[in-house]
JSON list of C-alpha atoms in Angstrom, two decimals:
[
{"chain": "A", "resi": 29, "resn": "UNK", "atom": "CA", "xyz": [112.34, 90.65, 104.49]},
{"chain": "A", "resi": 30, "resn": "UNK", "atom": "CA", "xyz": [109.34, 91.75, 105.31]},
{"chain": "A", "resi": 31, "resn": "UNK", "atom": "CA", "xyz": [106.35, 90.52, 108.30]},
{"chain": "A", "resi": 32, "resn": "UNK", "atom": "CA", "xyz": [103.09, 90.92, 108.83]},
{"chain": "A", "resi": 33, "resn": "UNK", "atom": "CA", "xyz": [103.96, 93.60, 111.62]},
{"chain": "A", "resi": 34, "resn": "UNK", "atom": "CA", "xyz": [105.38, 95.97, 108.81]},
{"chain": "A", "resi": 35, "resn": "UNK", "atom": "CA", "xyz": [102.24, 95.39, 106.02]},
{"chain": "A", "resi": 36, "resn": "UNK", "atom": "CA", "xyz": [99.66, 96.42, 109.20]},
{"chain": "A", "resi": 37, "resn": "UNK", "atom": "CA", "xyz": [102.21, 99.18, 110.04]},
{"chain": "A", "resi": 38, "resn": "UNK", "atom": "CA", "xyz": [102.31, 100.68, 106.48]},
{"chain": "A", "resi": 39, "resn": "UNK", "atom": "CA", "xyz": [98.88, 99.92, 105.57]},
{"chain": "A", "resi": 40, "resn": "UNK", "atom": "CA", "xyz": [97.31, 101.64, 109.02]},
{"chain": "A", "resi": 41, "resn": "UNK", "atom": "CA", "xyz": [99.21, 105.03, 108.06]},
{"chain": "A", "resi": 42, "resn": "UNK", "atom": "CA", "xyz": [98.04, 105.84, 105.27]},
{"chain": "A", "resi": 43, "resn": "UNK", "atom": "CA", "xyz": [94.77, 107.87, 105.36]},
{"chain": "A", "resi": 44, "resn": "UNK", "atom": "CA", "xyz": [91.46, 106.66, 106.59]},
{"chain": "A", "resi": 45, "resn": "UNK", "atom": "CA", "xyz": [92.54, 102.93, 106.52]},
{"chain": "A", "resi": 46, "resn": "UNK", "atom": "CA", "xyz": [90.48, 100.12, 108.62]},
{"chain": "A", "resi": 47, "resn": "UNK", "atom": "CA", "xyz": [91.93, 96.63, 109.46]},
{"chain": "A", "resi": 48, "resn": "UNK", "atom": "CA", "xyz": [88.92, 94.18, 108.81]},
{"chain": "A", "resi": 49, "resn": "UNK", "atom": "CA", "xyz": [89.38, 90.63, 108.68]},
{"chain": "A", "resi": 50, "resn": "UNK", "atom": "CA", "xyz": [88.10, 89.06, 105.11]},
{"chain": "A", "resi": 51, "resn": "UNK", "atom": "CA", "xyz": [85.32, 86.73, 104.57]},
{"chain": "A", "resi": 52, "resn": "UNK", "atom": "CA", "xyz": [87.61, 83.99, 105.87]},
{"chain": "A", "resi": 53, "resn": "UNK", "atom": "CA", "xyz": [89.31, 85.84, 109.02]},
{"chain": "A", "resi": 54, "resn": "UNK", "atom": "CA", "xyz": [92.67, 86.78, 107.73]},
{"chain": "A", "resi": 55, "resn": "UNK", "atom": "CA", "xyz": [93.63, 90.19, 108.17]},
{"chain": "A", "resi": 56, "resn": "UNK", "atom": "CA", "xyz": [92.56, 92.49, 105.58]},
{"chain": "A", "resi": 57, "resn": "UNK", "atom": "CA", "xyz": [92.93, 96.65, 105.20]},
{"chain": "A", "resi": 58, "resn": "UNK", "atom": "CA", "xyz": [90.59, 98.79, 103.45]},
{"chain": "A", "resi": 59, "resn": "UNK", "atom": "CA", "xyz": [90.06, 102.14, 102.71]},
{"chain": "A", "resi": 60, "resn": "UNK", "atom": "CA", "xyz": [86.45, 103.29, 102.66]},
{"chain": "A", "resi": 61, "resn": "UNK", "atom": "CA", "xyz": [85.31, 99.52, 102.38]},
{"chain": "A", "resi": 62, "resn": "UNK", "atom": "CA", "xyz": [87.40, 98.63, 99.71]},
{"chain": "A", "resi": 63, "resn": "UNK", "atom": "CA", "xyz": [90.24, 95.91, 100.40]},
{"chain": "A", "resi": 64, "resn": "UNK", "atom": "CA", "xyz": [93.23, 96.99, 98.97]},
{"chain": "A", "resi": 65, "resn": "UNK", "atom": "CA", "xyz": [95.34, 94.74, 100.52]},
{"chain": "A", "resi": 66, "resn": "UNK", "atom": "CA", "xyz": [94.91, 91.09, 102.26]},
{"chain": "A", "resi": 67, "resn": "UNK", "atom": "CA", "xyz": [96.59, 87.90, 103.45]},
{"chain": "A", "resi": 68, "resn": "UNK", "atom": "CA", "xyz": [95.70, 85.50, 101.20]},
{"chain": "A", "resi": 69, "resn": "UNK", "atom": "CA", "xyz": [96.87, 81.88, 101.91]},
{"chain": "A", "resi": 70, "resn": "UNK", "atom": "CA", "xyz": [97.36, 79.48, 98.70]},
{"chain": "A", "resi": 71, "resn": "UNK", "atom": "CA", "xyz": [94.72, 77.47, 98.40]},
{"chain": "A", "resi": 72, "resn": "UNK", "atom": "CA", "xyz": [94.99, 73.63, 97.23]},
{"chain": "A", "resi": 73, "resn": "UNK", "atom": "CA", "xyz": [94.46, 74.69, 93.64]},
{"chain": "A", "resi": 74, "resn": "UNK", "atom": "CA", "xyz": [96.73, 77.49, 93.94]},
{"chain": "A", "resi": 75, "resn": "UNK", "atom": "CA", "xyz": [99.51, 74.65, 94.94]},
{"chain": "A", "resi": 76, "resn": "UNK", "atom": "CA", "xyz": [98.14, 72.51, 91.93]},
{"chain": "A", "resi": 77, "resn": "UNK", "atom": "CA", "xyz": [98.94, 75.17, 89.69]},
{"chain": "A", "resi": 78, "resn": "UNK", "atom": "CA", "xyz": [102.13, 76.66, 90.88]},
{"chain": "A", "resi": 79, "resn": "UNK", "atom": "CA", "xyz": [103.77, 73.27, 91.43]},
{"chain": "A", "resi": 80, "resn": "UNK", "atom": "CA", "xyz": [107.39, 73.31, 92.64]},
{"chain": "A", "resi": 81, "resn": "UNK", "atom": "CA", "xyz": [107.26, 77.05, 92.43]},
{"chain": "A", "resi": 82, "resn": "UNK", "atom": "CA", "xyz": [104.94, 77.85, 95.20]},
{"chain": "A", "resi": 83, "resn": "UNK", "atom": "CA", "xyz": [106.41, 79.78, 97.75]},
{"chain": "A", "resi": 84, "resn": "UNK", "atom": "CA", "xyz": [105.88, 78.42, 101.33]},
{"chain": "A", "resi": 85, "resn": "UNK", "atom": "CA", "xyz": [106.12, 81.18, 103.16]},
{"chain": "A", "resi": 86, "resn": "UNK", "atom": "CA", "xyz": [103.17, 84.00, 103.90]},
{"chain": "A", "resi": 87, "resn": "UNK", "atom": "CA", "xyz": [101.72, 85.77, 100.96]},
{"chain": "A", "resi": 88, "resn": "UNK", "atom": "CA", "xyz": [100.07, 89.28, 100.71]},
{"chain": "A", "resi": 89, "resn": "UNK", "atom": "CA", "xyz": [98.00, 90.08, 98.01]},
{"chain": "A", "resi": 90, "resn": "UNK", "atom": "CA", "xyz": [97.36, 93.32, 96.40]},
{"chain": "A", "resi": 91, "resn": "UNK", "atom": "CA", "xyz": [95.65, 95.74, 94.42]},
{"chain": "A", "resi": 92, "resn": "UNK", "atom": "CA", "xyz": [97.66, 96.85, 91.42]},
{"chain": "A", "resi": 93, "resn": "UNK", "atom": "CA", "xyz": [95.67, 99.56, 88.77]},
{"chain": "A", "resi": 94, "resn": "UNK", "atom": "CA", "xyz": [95.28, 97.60, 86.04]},
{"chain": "A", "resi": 95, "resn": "UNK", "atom": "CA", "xyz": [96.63, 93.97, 83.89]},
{"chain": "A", "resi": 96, "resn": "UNK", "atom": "CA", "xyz": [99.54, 96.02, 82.46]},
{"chain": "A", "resi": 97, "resn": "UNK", "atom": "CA", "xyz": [100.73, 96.60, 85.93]},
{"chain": "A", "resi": 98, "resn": "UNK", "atom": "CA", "xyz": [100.29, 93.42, 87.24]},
{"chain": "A", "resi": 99, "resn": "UNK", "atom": "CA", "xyz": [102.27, 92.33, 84.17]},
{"chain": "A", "resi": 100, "resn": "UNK", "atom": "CA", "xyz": [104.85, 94.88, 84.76]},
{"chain": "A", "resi": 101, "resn": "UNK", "atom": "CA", "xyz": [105.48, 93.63, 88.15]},
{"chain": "A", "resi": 102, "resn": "UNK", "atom": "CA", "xyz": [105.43, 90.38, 87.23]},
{"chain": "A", "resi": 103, "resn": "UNK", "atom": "CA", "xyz": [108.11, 90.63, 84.86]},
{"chain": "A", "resi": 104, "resn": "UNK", "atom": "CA", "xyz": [110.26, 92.92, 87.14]},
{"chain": "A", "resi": 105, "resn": "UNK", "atom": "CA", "xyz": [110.37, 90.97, 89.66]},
{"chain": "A", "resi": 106, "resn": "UNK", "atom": "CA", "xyz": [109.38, 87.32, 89.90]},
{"chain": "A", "resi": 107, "resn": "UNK", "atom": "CA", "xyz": [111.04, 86.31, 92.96]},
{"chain": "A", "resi": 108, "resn": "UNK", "atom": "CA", "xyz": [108.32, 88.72, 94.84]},
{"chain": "A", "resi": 109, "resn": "UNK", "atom": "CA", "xyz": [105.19, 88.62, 92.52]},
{"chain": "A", "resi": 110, "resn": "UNK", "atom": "CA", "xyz": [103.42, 86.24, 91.29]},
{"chain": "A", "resi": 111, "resn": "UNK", "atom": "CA", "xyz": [100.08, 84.73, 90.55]},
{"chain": "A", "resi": 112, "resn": "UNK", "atom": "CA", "xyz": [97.82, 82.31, 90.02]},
{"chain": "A", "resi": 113, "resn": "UNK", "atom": "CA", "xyz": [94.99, 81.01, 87.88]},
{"chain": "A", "resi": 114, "resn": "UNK", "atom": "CA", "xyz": [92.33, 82.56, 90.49]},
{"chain": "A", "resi": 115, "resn": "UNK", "atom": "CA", "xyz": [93.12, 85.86, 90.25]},
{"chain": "A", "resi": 116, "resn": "UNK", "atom": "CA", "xyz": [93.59, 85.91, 85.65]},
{"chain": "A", "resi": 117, "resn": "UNK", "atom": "CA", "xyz": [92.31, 88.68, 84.81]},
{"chain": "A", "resi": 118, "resn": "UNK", "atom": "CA", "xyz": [91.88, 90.59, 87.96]},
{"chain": "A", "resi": 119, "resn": "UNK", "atom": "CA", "xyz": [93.78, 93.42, 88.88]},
{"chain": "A", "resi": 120, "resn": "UNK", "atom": "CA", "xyz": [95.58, 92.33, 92.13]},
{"chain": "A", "resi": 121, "resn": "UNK", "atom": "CA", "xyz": [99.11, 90.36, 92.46]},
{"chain": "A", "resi": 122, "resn": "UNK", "atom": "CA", "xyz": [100.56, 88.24, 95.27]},
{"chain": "A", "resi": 123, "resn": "UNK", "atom": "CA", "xyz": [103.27, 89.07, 97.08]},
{"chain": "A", "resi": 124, "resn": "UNK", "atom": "CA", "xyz": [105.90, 86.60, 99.06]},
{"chain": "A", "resi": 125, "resn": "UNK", "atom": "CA", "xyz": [105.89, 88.92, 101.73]},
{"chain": "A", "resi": 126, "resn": "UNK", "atom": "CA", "xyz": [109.43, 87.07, 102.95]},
{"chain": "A", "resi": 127, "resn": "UNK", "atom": "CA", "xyz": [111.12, 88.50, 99.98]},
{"chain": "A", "resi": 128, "resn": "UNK", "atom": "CA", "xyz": [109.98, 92.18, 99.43]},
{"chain": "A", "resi": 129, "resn": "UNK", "atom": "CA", "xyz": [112.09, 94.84, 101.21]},
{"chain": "A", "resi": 130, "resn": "UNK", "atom": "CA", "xyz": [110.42, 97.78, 103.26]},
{"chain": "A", "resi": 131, "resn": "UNK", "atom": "CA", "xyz": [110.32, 100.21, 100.48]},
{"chain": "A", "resi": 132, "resn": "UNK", "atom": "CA", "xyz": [109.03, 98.52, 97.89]},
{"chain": "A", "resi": 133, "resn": "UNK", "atom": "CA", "xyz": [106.19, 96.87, 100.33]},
{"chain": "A", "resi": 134, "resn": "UNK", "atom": "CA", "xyz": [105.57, 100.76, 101.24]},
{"chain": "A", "resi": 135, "resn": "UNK", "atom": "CA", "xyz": [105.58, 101.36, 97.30]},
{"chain": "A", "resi": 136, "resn": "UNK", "atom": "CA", "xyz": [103.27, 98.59, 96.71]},
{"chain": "A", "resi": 137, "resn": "UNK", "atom": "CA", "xyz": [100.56, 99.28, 99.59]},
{"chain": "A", "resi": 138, "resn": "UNK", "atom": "CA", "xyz": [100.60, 102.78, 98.80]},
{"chain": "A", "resi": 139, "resn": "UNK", "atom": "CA", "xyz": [100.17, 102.48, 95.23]},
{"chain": "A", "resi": 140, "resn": "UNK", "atom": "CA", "xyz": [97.29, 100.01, 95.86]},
{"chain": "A", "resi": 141, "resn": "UNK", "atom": "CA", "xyz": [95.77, 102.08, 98.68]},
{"chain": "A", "resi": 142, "resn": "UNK", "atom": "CA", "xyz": [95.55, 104.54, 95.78]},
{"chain": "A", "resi": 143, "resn": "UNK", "atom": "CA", "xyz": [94.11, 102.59, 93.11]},
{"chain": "A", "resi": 144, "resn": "UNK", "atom": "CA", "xyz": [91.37, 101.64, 95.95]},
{"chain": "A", "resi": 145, "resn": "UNK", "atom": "CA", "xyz": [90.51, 105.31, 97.69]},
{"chain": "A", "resi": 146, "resn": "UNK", "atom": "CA", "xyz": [88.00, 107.60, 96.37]},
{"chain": "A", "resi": 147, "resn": "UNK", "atom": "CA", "xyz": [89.29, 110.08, 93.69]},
{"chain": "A", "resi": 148, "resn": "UNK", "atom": "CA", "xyz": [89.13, 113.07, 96.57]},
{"chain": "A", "resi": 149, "resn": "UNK", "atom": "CA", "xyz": [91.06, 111.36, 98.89]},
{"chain": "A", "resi": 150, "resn": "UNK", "atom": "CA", "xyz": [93.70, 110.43, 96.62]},
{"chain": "A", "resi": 151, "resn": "UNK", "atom": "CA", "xyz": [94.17, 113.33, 95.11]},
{"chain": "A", "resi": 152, "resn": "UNK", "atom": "CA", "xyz": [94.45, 114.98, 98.52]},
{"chain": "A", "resi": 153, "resn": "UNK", "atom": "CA", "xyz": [97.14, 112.14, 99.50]},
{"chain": "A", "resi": 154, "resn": "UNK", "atom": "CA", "xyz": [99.00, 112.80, 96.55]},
{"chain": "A", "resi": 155, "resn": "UNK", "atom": "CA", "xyz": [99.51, 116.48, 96.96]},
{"chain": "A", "resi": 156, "resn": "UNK", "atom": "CA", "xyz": [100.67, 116.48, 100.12]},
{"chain": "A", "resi": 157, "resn": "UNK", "atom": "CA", "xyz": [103.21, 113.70, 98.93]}
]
């Protein structure tokens, strides 16, 4: 199970990441001014159209490269990912961050700190890894 404590932990050690709150105060990180991950609360339209299935518990979302990997995920693993009509055709998943373990939260940040960082500092991250 994983807490808030352990996304800022993860998130903040990876290279040149900020911790910004979003447009609505939550926390959010970014690299180079680009959120790539965020705490994003269900809205009253997200409970509308999850229904019985929405989790109760805190929920991360993420960047993810592209659909087909926000499909892949979502067919993995559906106790952790899901998503809802507001984010259809956008390249980001949500995350109930009480039922991810450590490593694949560290998978998931990192891979969406790299699908947010510029191309140099990406490729610099990824060959010293």
């Amino acid at each position: 199970m994983a807490t808030w404590d352990d996304v800022q932990r993860i998130a903040m050690a990876l290279p040149e990441v900020t911790e910004r709150p979003s447009y609505d105060q939550r926390p959010a990180w970014r690299v180079k001014d680009k959120a790539f991950a965020w705490d994003r609360p269900l809205r009253k339209s997200d409970l509308a159209a999850l229904g019985p299935t929405a989790p109760d518990g805190p929920v991360l979302a993420a960047s993810v490269p592209d659909l087909g990997a926000k499909e892949a995920l979502l067919a993995d693993n559906p106790t952790v990912y899901f998503t809802t009509p507001h984010f259809d055709g956008y390249s980001a998943i949500l995350v109930r961050l009480a039922e991810i373990d450590l490593d694949e939260l560290t998978e998931l940040l990192t891979e969406a700190w790299l699908t947010r960082a510029p191309k140099r500092l990406a490729k610099q991250y990824e060959s010293d890894h």
